[in-house]
C-alpha cells in the first residue's frame, strides 16, 4: 500500500465504491480499503442474488419510503439519483429492467454483475483497492485528520495510511458475515459523533402463537394492520409468509420498523391479517350463505376449503373450536359471525423480532444532526465524511437502501474531492 492519498475510504460496499468513483472522476487520489477478501460481499447477495438496484419512483414518493428523516437525503438524491445509477451501470455494460413496483434489476438478474462492474469502474479511474485490510482506527491529531490505521487480516501487520480526508462507508450491523460488523460506529464515536439507537430493521417478526400447520404458507393479496397498545396503526397490502418463528414476507418487513420500535418501548403489538381484503363482512356472509344454499349437506371443513388455502383450515377449526364434520346448515349465527371476523381480522401478537443475522438493514446510526446534508461531511471533524447505511437513515424494501448508499456515496466522494483539490 502506498502511503499517501487524498482520500481514504473505509469499506468497499456500494457506498464506498460510489464515493471512490465520484472522487476519482474529479482527479483525487483515492484508496478504497476493504476488510473482506472481496469488495461488496453484501451487494452480491442483494435481492436474493438479483439485486434490486434502485426504484424509478419520483423523489417525493421516495421520501415517503425513508425513515426517520427523509429530508436529510434531498441533496444527496439531487446530486445522484435513480436514473444516474441506471445510466452509470449502462456505460459499464450492465443493462437494467424495471419490474413491478418500479423496482430496477440488472437484466442478467445477477447482483454479481453489478458488483463486478462497479469494481471495474473504480479501478479504471485508478482507485487503489486493498482487500483483507481492516481499518482499526482513524488517526486524528489536534482535530486534524491524518489518515487511518490498517491491519492486514492475513499477516496481522499494521500500517498507517496518510490521507487528507476519510470517508467512513462501513455499512451497518446486519448480515455480519458479509463484513458489516458495525466497526464504523466506533470510529464515528471516537471522532465525537452521536450514534442513534441501533436496531435491526426489515426483519422477520416472532409471534406469541405459531400455528404448526401454517409454517411455510405464503399468502398473497392480504392486508396487515398493526394494532399498537390497542390502537389501530398503519396498514400494508401484499404478501405475508408464515414461518417457524412467526411472520415474514414483504408486508411484514415493511411494518417491521414500527413493530421493532414499539416492542422495544414495551408496547403491545398485534398484527391483524385481513385474508379477504377485497370483500367486506356483508359480501363474505352472502358468499357463505350461497355456498350453504348450494350444498346444505357439506360439512364445515369443506366450506372452509372454499374460503381458505388448505394450510389454514385446521388452524381456523382450532381457533373457532368448531366440529369440522358438522354440516354447514347447522352453523349458528355466532359461528358464522366468528368465522367472518376471523377471515377479516386474523390477529397474532408480536413478541420479538429476529436478530442482526437476518435483518436486511440497520435502523439508527450516525446522527444526521451532525452531518452536513449538502456534502455528507461531519459537522464535528473537518474532512471526515459518511456514506451509506452507517448514517441514521434507512429505507423500505424496493431498492431504496441501495439508492441511499449510491447517492450518499456519490455526494461524499464528490465533496471530499472538491475539498482536497481546492486546497492543493
Ligand atoms: C440479504 C440482503 C438483501 C438486500 N437486498 C437489497 C436490495 O435488493 N435492494 C436494496 O436497495 N437493498 C438491499 N439490501 C440492503 C443493502 O444491501 C444495504 O443497505 C447496502 O449494502 C448498504 O451499503 P453500504 O455500502 O453502506 O454498506 P455495506 O454494503 O454493508 O458495505 C460496507 C463494507 O465495509 C466493509 N467494512 C466494514 N468494516 C470495515 C473495516 N473496519 N475496515 C475495512 N472495511 C470494513 C465491509 O466488509 C463491507 O464490505 C439488502 C441487504 C441484505 C442483508
Coordinates of C-alpha atoms and ligand atoms in Angstrom, one line a residue:
X1 CA 0.0 0.0 0.0
X2 CA 1.4 3.4 -0.9
X3 CA 1.5 5.8 1.9
X4 CA -0.2 8.9 0.8
X5 CA -3.6 9.6 -0.6
X6 CA -6.1 12.5 -0.9
X7 CA -8.9 10.3 0.3
X8 CA -9.1 7.1 2.2
X9 CA -12.4 5.3 2.0
X10 CA -13.2 2.7 4.6
X11 CA -15.4 -0.1 3.2
X12 CA -15.9 -1.2 -0.4
X13 CA -19.7 -1.7 -0.4
X14 CA -22.0 0.2 -2.8
X15 CA -21.5 3.5 -0.8
X16 CA -17.7 3.1 -0.7
X17 CA -17.5 2.2 -4.4
X18 CA -19.6 5.2 -5.5
X19 CA -17.6 7.5 -3.2
X20 CA -14.4 6.2 -4.7
X21 CA -15.6 6.6 -8.3
X22 CA -17.0 10.1 -7.9
X23 CA -13.9 11.3 -6.1
X24 CA -11.5 9.8 -8.6
X25 CA -13.5 11.2 -11.5
X26 CA -12.6 14.7 -10.2
X27 CA -9.0 13.7 -10.1
X28 CA -8.5 12.9 -6.4
X29 CA -6.0 10.2 -5.5
X30 CA -8.2 7.6 -3.7
X31 CA -7.6 4.4 -1.8
X32 CA -10.5 2.1 -1.0
X33 CA -9.9 -0.2 1.9
X34 CA -11.9 -3.4 2.5
X35 CA -11.5 -5.9 5.2
X36 CA -13.0 -8.9 3.4
X37 CA -11.3 -10.9 0.7
X38 CA -13.5 -9.3 -2.0
X39 CA -15.3 -6.0 -2.1
X40 CA -19.1 -5.7 -2.0
X41 CA -19.9 -9.0 -0.4
X42 CA -23.4 -7.8 0.7
X43 CA -24.2 -6.2 -2.7
X44 CA -23.6 -9.6 -4.3
X45 CA -26.4 -11.2 -2.2
X46 CA -29.0 -8.4 -2.5
X47 CA -32.4 -9.0 -3.9
X48 CA -32.0 -12.8 -3.4
X49 CA -28.9 -12.6 -5.7
X50 CA -30.8 -10.5 -8.3
X51 CA -30.0 -7.1 -6.8
X52 CA -32.9 -4.6 -6.6
X53 CA -30.6 -1.8 -7.7
X54 CA -33.0 1.1 -7.2
X55 CA -36.6 2.2 -7.8
X56 CA -37.8 4.5 -10.5
X57 CA -40.4 6.3 -8.4
X58 CA -40.3 10.1 -8.1
X59 CA -38.3 11.9 -5.5
X60 CA -41.5 12.8 -3.5
X61 CA -42.6 9.1 -3.5
X62 CA -39.0 8.1 -2.4
X63 CA -39.1 10.3 0.6
X64 CA -42.2 8.5 1.9
X65 CA -40.2 5.3 2.0
X66 CA -37.4 6.6 4.1
X67 CA -37.0 7.0 7.9
X68 CA -36.5 8.7 10.3
X69 CA -35.9 12.0 8.5
X70 CA -36.2 11.7 4.7
X71 CA -35.5 15.4 4.1
X72 CA -31.8 14.8 5.0
X73 CA -31.4 12.9 1.7
X74 CA -32.8 15.6 -0.6
X75 CA -29.4 17.0 -1.6
X76 CA -27.8 13.5 -1.9
X77 CA -30.7 12.4 -4.2
X78 CA -30.4 15.7 -6.0
X79 CA -26.7 15.0 -6.8
X80 CA -27.1 11.4 -7.9
X81 CA -30.5 9.6 -8.2
X82 CA -32.1 6.6 -9.7
X83 CA -31.6 7.4 -13.4
X84 CA -28.0 8.3 -12.7
X85 CA -27.1 4.8 -11.3
X86 CA -29.1 3.2 -14.2
X87 CA -27.1 5.3 -16.7
X88 CA -23.8 4.7 -15.0
X89 CA -24.3 0.9 -15.0
X90 CA -25.3 1.1 -18.7
X91 CA -21.9 2.7 -19.5
X92 CA -20.3 -0.3 -17.8
X93 CA -22.3 -2.8 -19.9
X94 CA -24.9 -3.6 -17.2
X95 CA -28.4 -3.2 -18.7
X96 CA -31.3 -2.9 -16.4
X97 CA -35.0 -3.7 -16.4
X98 CA -38.0 -2.4 -14.4
X99 CA -40.3 -4.8 -12.6
X100 CA -43.5 -4.5 -10.5
X101 CA -43.5 -1.5 -8.2
X102 CA -40.9 0.3 -10.3
X103 CA -38.1 -1.8 -8.9
X104 CA -35.0 -1.9 -11.1
X105 CA -32.9 -5.1 -11.5
X106 CA -30.0 -5.9 -13.8
X107 CA -31.3 -7.6 -17.0
X108 CA -28.9 -10.5 -16.3
X109 CA -30.7 -10.9 -12.8
X110 CA -27.2 -11.2 -11.3
X111 CA -26.2 -9.0 -8.4
X112 CA -22.7 -10.2 -9.0
X113 CA -22.6 -8.4 -12.4
X114 CA -23.5 -5.1 -10.6
X115 CA -20.7 -5.6 -8.0
X116 CA -18.1 -6.5 -10.6
X117 CA -19.0 -3.6 -12.9
X118 CA -18.6 -1.1 -10.1
X119 CA -15.2 -2.5 -9.1
X120 CA -14.0 -2.4 -12.7
X121 CA -15.3 1.2 -13.0
X122 CA -13.3 2.4 -9.9
X123 CA -10.2 0.5 -11.0
X124 CA -10.4 2.2 -14.4
X125 CA -10.4 5.5 -12.6
X126 CA -7.1 4.5 -10.9
X127 CA -8.7 3.9 -7.4
X128 CA -6.5 1.5 -5.5
X129 CA -8.4 -1.2 -3.8
X130 CA -7.0 -3.1 -0.9
X131 CA -8.8 -6.2 0.3
X132 CA -8.1 -8.2 3.5
X133 CA -7.4 -4.8 5.1
X134 CA -9.2 -3.9 8.2
X135 CA -9.2 -0.3 9.5
X136 CA -8.6 -0.3 13.2
X137 CA -9.0 3.4 13.7
X138 CA -8.9 6.9 12.2
X139 CA -5.8 8.9 13.0
X140 CA -6.7 12.4 14.2
X141 CA -4.1 14.9 15.5
X142 CA -5.2 18.1 17.2
X143 CA -8.5 17.9 15.5
X144 CA -7.0 17.3 12.0
X145 CA -7.5 14.1 10.1
X146 CA -4.1 12.4 9.3
X147 CA -5.2 9.1 7.9
X148 CA -6.2 5.6 9.1
X149 CA -4.6 2.7 10.8
X150 CA -5.0 -0.5 8.8
X151 CA -4.3 -4.2 9.8
X152 CA -3.7 -6.8 7.2
X153 CA -6.2 -9.6 8.1
X154 CA -3.9 -12.3 6.7
X155 CA -0.5 -11.2 8.0
X156 CA -1.6 -9.3 11.1
X157 CA 0.7 -6.4 10.1
X158 CA -0.4 -3.0 11.0
X159 CA 0.3 0.0 8.7
X160 CA -0.6 3.7 8.6
X161 CA -2.2 5.3 5.5
X162 CA -1.9 9.0 5.4
X163 CA -4.8 10.9 3.8
X164 CA -6.3 14.3 3.9
X165 CA -9.9 13.1 4.0
X166 CA -11.5 9.9 5.3
X167 CA -14.9 8.6 4.2
X168 CA -16.5 6.1 6.5
X169 CA -18.6 3.7 4.5
X170 CA -18.6 0.6 6.7
X171 CA -22.3 -0.2 6.5
X172 CA -24.5 -1.2 9.3
X173 CA -24.6 -4.3 11.6
X174 CA -26.9 -6.6 9.7
X175 CA -25.6 -9.8 8.0
X176 CA -22.2 -9.5 9.8
X177 CA -20.8 -12.4 7.8
X178 CA -20.6 -10.0 4.8
X179 CA -18.2 -7.8 6.7
X180 CA -20.7 -5.3 8.0
X181 CA -20.0 -5.7 11.7
X182 CA -20.6 -2.1 12.8
X183 CA -16.9 -1.1 13.1
X184 CA -17.6 2.4 11.7
X185 CA -19.8 3.4 14.6
X186 CA -16.8 3.1 16.9
X187 CA -14.7 5.3 14.6
X188 CA -17.5 7.9 14.5
X189 CA -17.9 7.8 18.2
X190 CA -14.2 8.4 18.7
X191 CA -14.5 11.4 16.4
X192 CA -17.2 12.7 18.8
X193 CA -20.3 11.6 16.9
X194 CA -23.5 10.5 18.5
X195 CA -24.8 7.1 17.4
X196 CA -28.6 6.9 17.4
X197 CA -30.0 3.7 18.8
X198 CA -29.1 0.7 16.5
X199 CA -31.7 -1.9 15.9
X200 CA -32.5 -4.5 13.2
X201 CA -35.0 -3.4 10.5
X202 CA -36.7 -5.0 7.5
X203 CA -36.7 -8.1 9.7
X204 CA -38.9 -11.1 10.5
X205 CA -41.3 -10.9 13.5
X206 CA -41.6 -13.5 16.2
X207 CA -45.2 -14.1 17.4
X208 CA -46.8 -15.4 20.6
X209 CA -48.6 -18.2 18.8
X210 CA -47.1 -20.2 15.9
X211 CA -49.7 -22.5 14.3
X212 CA -47.6 -25.5 13.2
X213 CA -49.7 -26.3 10.2
X214 CA -49.2 -22.8 8.7
X215 CA -45.4 -22.9 8.6
X216 CA -44.2 -22.3 5.1
X217 CA -47.6 -20.8 4.0
X218 CA -47.2 -17.9 1.6
X219 CA -50.3 -15.6 1.3
X220 CA -50.6 -13.1 -1.5
X221 CA -53.0 -10.2 -1.6
X222 CA -53.7 -9.9 2.1
X223 CA -53.8 -6.8 4.2
X224 CA -52.0 -6.4 7.5
X225 CA -52.9 -3.8 10.1
X226 CA -50.8 -3.0 13.1
X227 CA -52.5 -2.5 16.5
X228 CA -50.3 -0.8 19.0
X229 CA -51.4 -0.8 22.6
X230 CA -54.9 -1.5 21.3
X231 CA -54.9 1.4 18.9
X232 CA -55.2 0.9 15.1
X233 CA -52.0 2.0 13.4
X234 CA -50.5 1.6 9.9
X235 CA -51.6 -0.9 7.2
X236 CA -49.8 -2.7 4.3
X237 CA -51.2 -4.8 1.5
X238 CA -49.3 -7.6 -0.2
X239 CA -47.6 -10.9 0.6
X240 CA -47.0 -12.5 4.0
X241 CA -45.1 -15.6 4.9
X242 CA -45.8 -17.8 7.9
X243 CA -42.5 -19.2 9.4
X244 CA -41.5 -21.4 12.3
X245 CA -40.9 -18.4 14.5
X246 CA -43.8 -16.1 13.4
X247 CA -44.3 -13.9 10.3
X248 CA -42.1 -12.7 7.5
X249 CA -42.6 -11.6 3.8
X250 CA -42.7 -8.2 2.1
X251 CA -45.5 -6.6 4.1
X252 CA -44.2 -7.7 7.5
X253 CA -40.7 -6.4 6.6
X254 CA -42.3 -3.0 5.7
X255 CA -44.1 -3.0 9.1
X256 CA -41.1 -4.2 11.0
X257 CA -39.5 -0.8 11.7
X258 CA -42.6 0.3 13.6
X259 CA -43.0 -3.2 15.3
X260 CA -39.4 -3.2 16.4
X261 CA -39.6 0.3 17.9
X262 CA -43.0 -0.4 19.6
X263 CA -41.8 -3.7 21.1
X264 CA -38.6 -2.0 22.3
X265 CA -40.7 0.6 24.0
X266 CA -42.7 -2.3 25.7
X267 CA -45.8 -1.6 23.8
X268 CA -48.3 -4.4 22.9
X269 CA -48.2 -5.1 19.2
X270 CA -50.8 -7.1 17.3
X271 CA -50.8 -7.9 13.6
X272 CA -54.3 -8.2 12.2
X273 CA -54.4 -10.0 8.9
X274 CA -57.3 -9.4 6.6
X275 CA -57.4 -12.6 4.5
X276 CA -60.2 -11.2 2.3
X277 CA -59.4 -7.6 1.8
X278 CA -61.5 -7.3 -1.4
X279 CA -64.7 -8.4 0.4
X280 CA -66.5 -6.7 3.3
X281 CA -68.3 -8.6 6.1
X282 CA -71.6 -8.5 4.2
X283 CA -70.1 -9.8 1.0
X284 CA -68.4 -12.7 2.8
X285 CA -71.6 -13.5 4.6
X286 CA -73.5 -13.5 1.3
X287 CA -70.9 -15.8 -0.2
X288 CA -71.1 -18.2 2.7
X289 CA -75.0 -18.2 2.5
X290 CA -74.7 -19.0 -1.2
X291 CA -72.3 -21.9 -0.6
X292 CA -74.6 -23.3 2.1
X293 CA -77.7 -22.9 -0.1
X294 CA -75.9 -24.7 -3.0
X295 CA -74.8 -27.6 -0.8
X296 CA -76.5 -27.7 2.6
X297 CA -75.1 -31.1 3.4
X298 CA -71.5 -30.2 3.1
X299 CA -69.5 -30.1 6.3
X300 CA -67.6 -27.1 7.7
X301 CA -64.2 -28.4 6.6
X302 CA -65.4 -28.4 3.0
X303 CA -66.9 -24.9 3.4
X304 CA -63.5 -23.7 4.7
X305 CA -61.8 -25.2 1.7
X306 CA -63.8 -22.9 -0.5
X307 CA -62.7 -19.9 1.5
X308 CA -59.1 -20.6 2.6
X309 CA -55.8 -22.2 1.5
X310 CA -55.7 -25.8 2.8
X311 CA -52.8 -25.0 5.2
X312 CA -55.1 -22.6 7.1
X313 CA -58.1 -24.9 7.5
X314 CA -57.0 -26.8 10.7
X315 CA -55.9 -23.5 12.3
X316 CA -59.3 -22.0 11.7
X317 CA -61.0 -25.0 13.1
X318 CA -58.8 -24.9 16.2
X319 CA -59.3 -21.2 16.8
X320 CA -63.1 -21.3 16.2
X321 CA -63.4 -24.5 18.2
X322 CA -65.9 -26.0 15.8
X323 CA -66.5 -29.5 14.7
X324 CA -65.2 -29.8 11.1
X325 CA -67.6 -32.6 10.3
X326 CA -70.7 -30.6 11.4
X327 CA -73.0 -30.0 8.3
X328 CA -72.9 -26.3 7.3
X329 CA -76.7 -25.9 7.7
X330 CA -76.1 -26.4 11.5
X331 CA -73.8 -23.4 11.7
X332 CA -75.4 -20.9 14.0
X333 CA -75.3 -17.1 13.7
X334 CA -72.5 -16.9 16.2
X335 CA -70.3 -19.5 14.4
X336 CA -70.8 -17.6 11.1
X337 CA -70.0 -14.3 12.7
X338 CA -66.8 -15.7 14.3
X339 CA -65.7 -17.2 11.0
X340 CA -66.2 -13.9 9.1
X341 CA -64.5 -11.9 11.9
X342 CA -61.5 -14.3 11.7
X343 CA -61.3 -14.0 8.0
X344 CA -61.2 -10.2 8.3
X345 CA -59.2 -10.0 11.5
X346 CA -56.8 -12.9 12.0
X347 CA -54.9 -11.4 14.9
X348 CA -51.5 -12.5 16.1
X349 CA -49.5 -10.9 18.8
X350 CA -45.9 -9.9 18.0
X351 CA -43.5 -10.7 20.8
X352 CA -40.0 -10.2 19.4
X353 CA -38.0 -9.6 16.2
X354 CA -35.2 -11.6 14.5
X355 CA -31.6 -10.6 15.1
X356 CA -28.8 -9.0 13.1
X357 CA -28.0 -12.2 11.2
X358 CA -31.4 -11.9 9.4
X359 CA -32.1 -8.2 9.3
X360 CA -31.9 -6.6 5.9
X361 CA -30.8 -3.2 7.2
X362 CA -29.8 -1.3 10.4
X363 CA -32.1 1.4 11.8
X364 CA -30.2 4.1 13.7
X365 CA -26.6 5.1 13.1
X366 CA -24.5 8.2 13.0
X367 CA -26.9 11.1 13.9
X368 CA -27.9 13.1 10.9
X369 CA -27.9 16.3 13.1
X370 CA -24.1 16.1 13.0
X371 CA -23.7 15.5 9.2
X372 CA -24.0 18.3 6.6
X373 CA -26.7 17.1 4.2
X374 CA -25.1 19.1 1.3
X375 CA -21.8 17.4 1.5
X376 CA -22.0 14.3 3.9
X377 CA -19.2 15.9 5.8
X378 CA -19.0 15.6 9.6
X379 CA -20.1 18.8 11.4
X380 CA -17.7 17.8 14.2
X381 CA -14.5 17.0 12.4
X382 CA -13.4 18.6 9.1
X383 CA -12.5 16.3 6.2
X384 CA -14.4 13.3 7.7
X385 CA -17.3 12.1 5.6
X386 CA -20.0 9.5 6.0
X387 CA -21.8 7.4 3.3
X388 CA -24.3 4.6 3.2
X389 CA -26.0 2.5 5.9
X390 CA -23.8 3.8 8.7
X391 CA -25.9 7.0 8.6
X392 CA -29.1 7.1 10.6
X393 CA -31.4 6.8 7.5
X394 CA -32.9 3.7 6.2
X395 CA -35.5 2.8 3.5
X396 CA -38.2 0.3 2.9
X397 CA -37.7 -2.8 0.6
X398 CA -37.9 -1.8 -3.1
X399 CA -34.4 -0.7 -3.9
X400 CA -34.3 2.3 -1.6
X401 CA -31.5 1.2 0.6
X402 CA -29.0 0.7 -2.3
X403 CA -30.0 4.1 -3.7
X404 CA -29.3 5.7 -0.3
X405 CA -25.8 4.0 -0.4
X406 CA -25.2 5.1 -4.0
X407 CA -26.4 8.7 -3.5
X408 CA -24.7 9.4 -0.2
X409 CA -21.6 7.7 -1.5
X410 CA -21.5 9.8 -4.7
X411 CA -22.1 13.0 -2.7
X412 CA -19.5 12.2 -0.1
X413 CA -16.8 11.3 -2.7
X414 CA -17.6 14.4 -4.8
X415 CA -17.5 16.7 -1.8
X416 CA -14.3 15.3 -0.4
X417 CA -12.6 15.5 -3.8
X418 CA -13.6 19.1 -4.2
X419 CA -12.3 19.9 -0.7
X420 CA -8.9 18.3 -1.4
X421 CA -8.5 19.7 -4.9
X422 CA -9.4 23.2 -3.8
X423 CA -6.8 23.0 -1.0
X424 CA -3.9 21.7 -3.1
Ligands
LIG1 C1 -29.8 -10.2 2.3 C2 -29.9 -8.7 1.9 C3 -30.5 -8.3 0.7 C4 -30.7 -7.0 0.4 N1 -31.3 -6.7 -0.8 C5 -31.4 -5.4 -1.1 C6 -31.9 -5.0 -2.4 O1 -32.2 -5.8 -3.2 N2 -32.1 -3.7 -2.7 C7 -31.7 -2.7 -1.8 O2 -31.9 -1.5 -2.0 N3 -31.1 -3.0 -0.6 C8 -30.9 -4.3 -0.3 N4 -30.3 -4.6 0.9 C9 -29.7 -3.6 1.7 C10 -28.3 -3.1 1.1 O3 -27.6 -4.2 0.7 C11 -27.5 -2.2 2.1 O4 -28.3 -1.2 2.6 C12 -26.3 -1.7 1.4 O5 -25.4 -2.7 1.0 C13 -25.5 -0.7 2.3 O6 -24.4 -0.3 1.6 P1 -23.1 0.3 2.3 O7 -22.0 0.4 1.3 O8 -23.5 1.4 3.2 O9 -22.7 -0.9 3.3 P2 -22.2 -2.4 3.1 O10 -22.8 -2.9 1.8 O11 -22.5 -3.1 4.3 O12 -20.6 -2.3 2.9 C14 -19.8 -2.0 3.9 C15 -18.4 -2.5 3.6 O13 -17.5 -2.1 4.6 C16 -16.6 -3.1 5.0 N5 -16.0 -2.8 6.3 C17 -16.7 -2.8 7.5 N6 -15.9 -2.5 8.5 C18 -14.6 -2.3 7.9 C19 -13.3 -2.0 8.5 N7 -13.1 -1.9 9.8 N8 -12.3 -1.9 7.6 C20 -12.5 -2.1 6.3 N9 -13.6 -2.4 5.7 C21 -14.7 -2.5 6.5 C22 -17.5 -4.3 4.9 O14 -16.7 -5.5 4.8 C23 -18.3 -4.1 3.7 O15 -17.8 -4.6 2.5 C24 -30.1 -6.0 1.2 C25 -29.5 -6.4 2.4 C26 -29.3 -7.7 2.7 C27 -28.6 -8.1 4.0

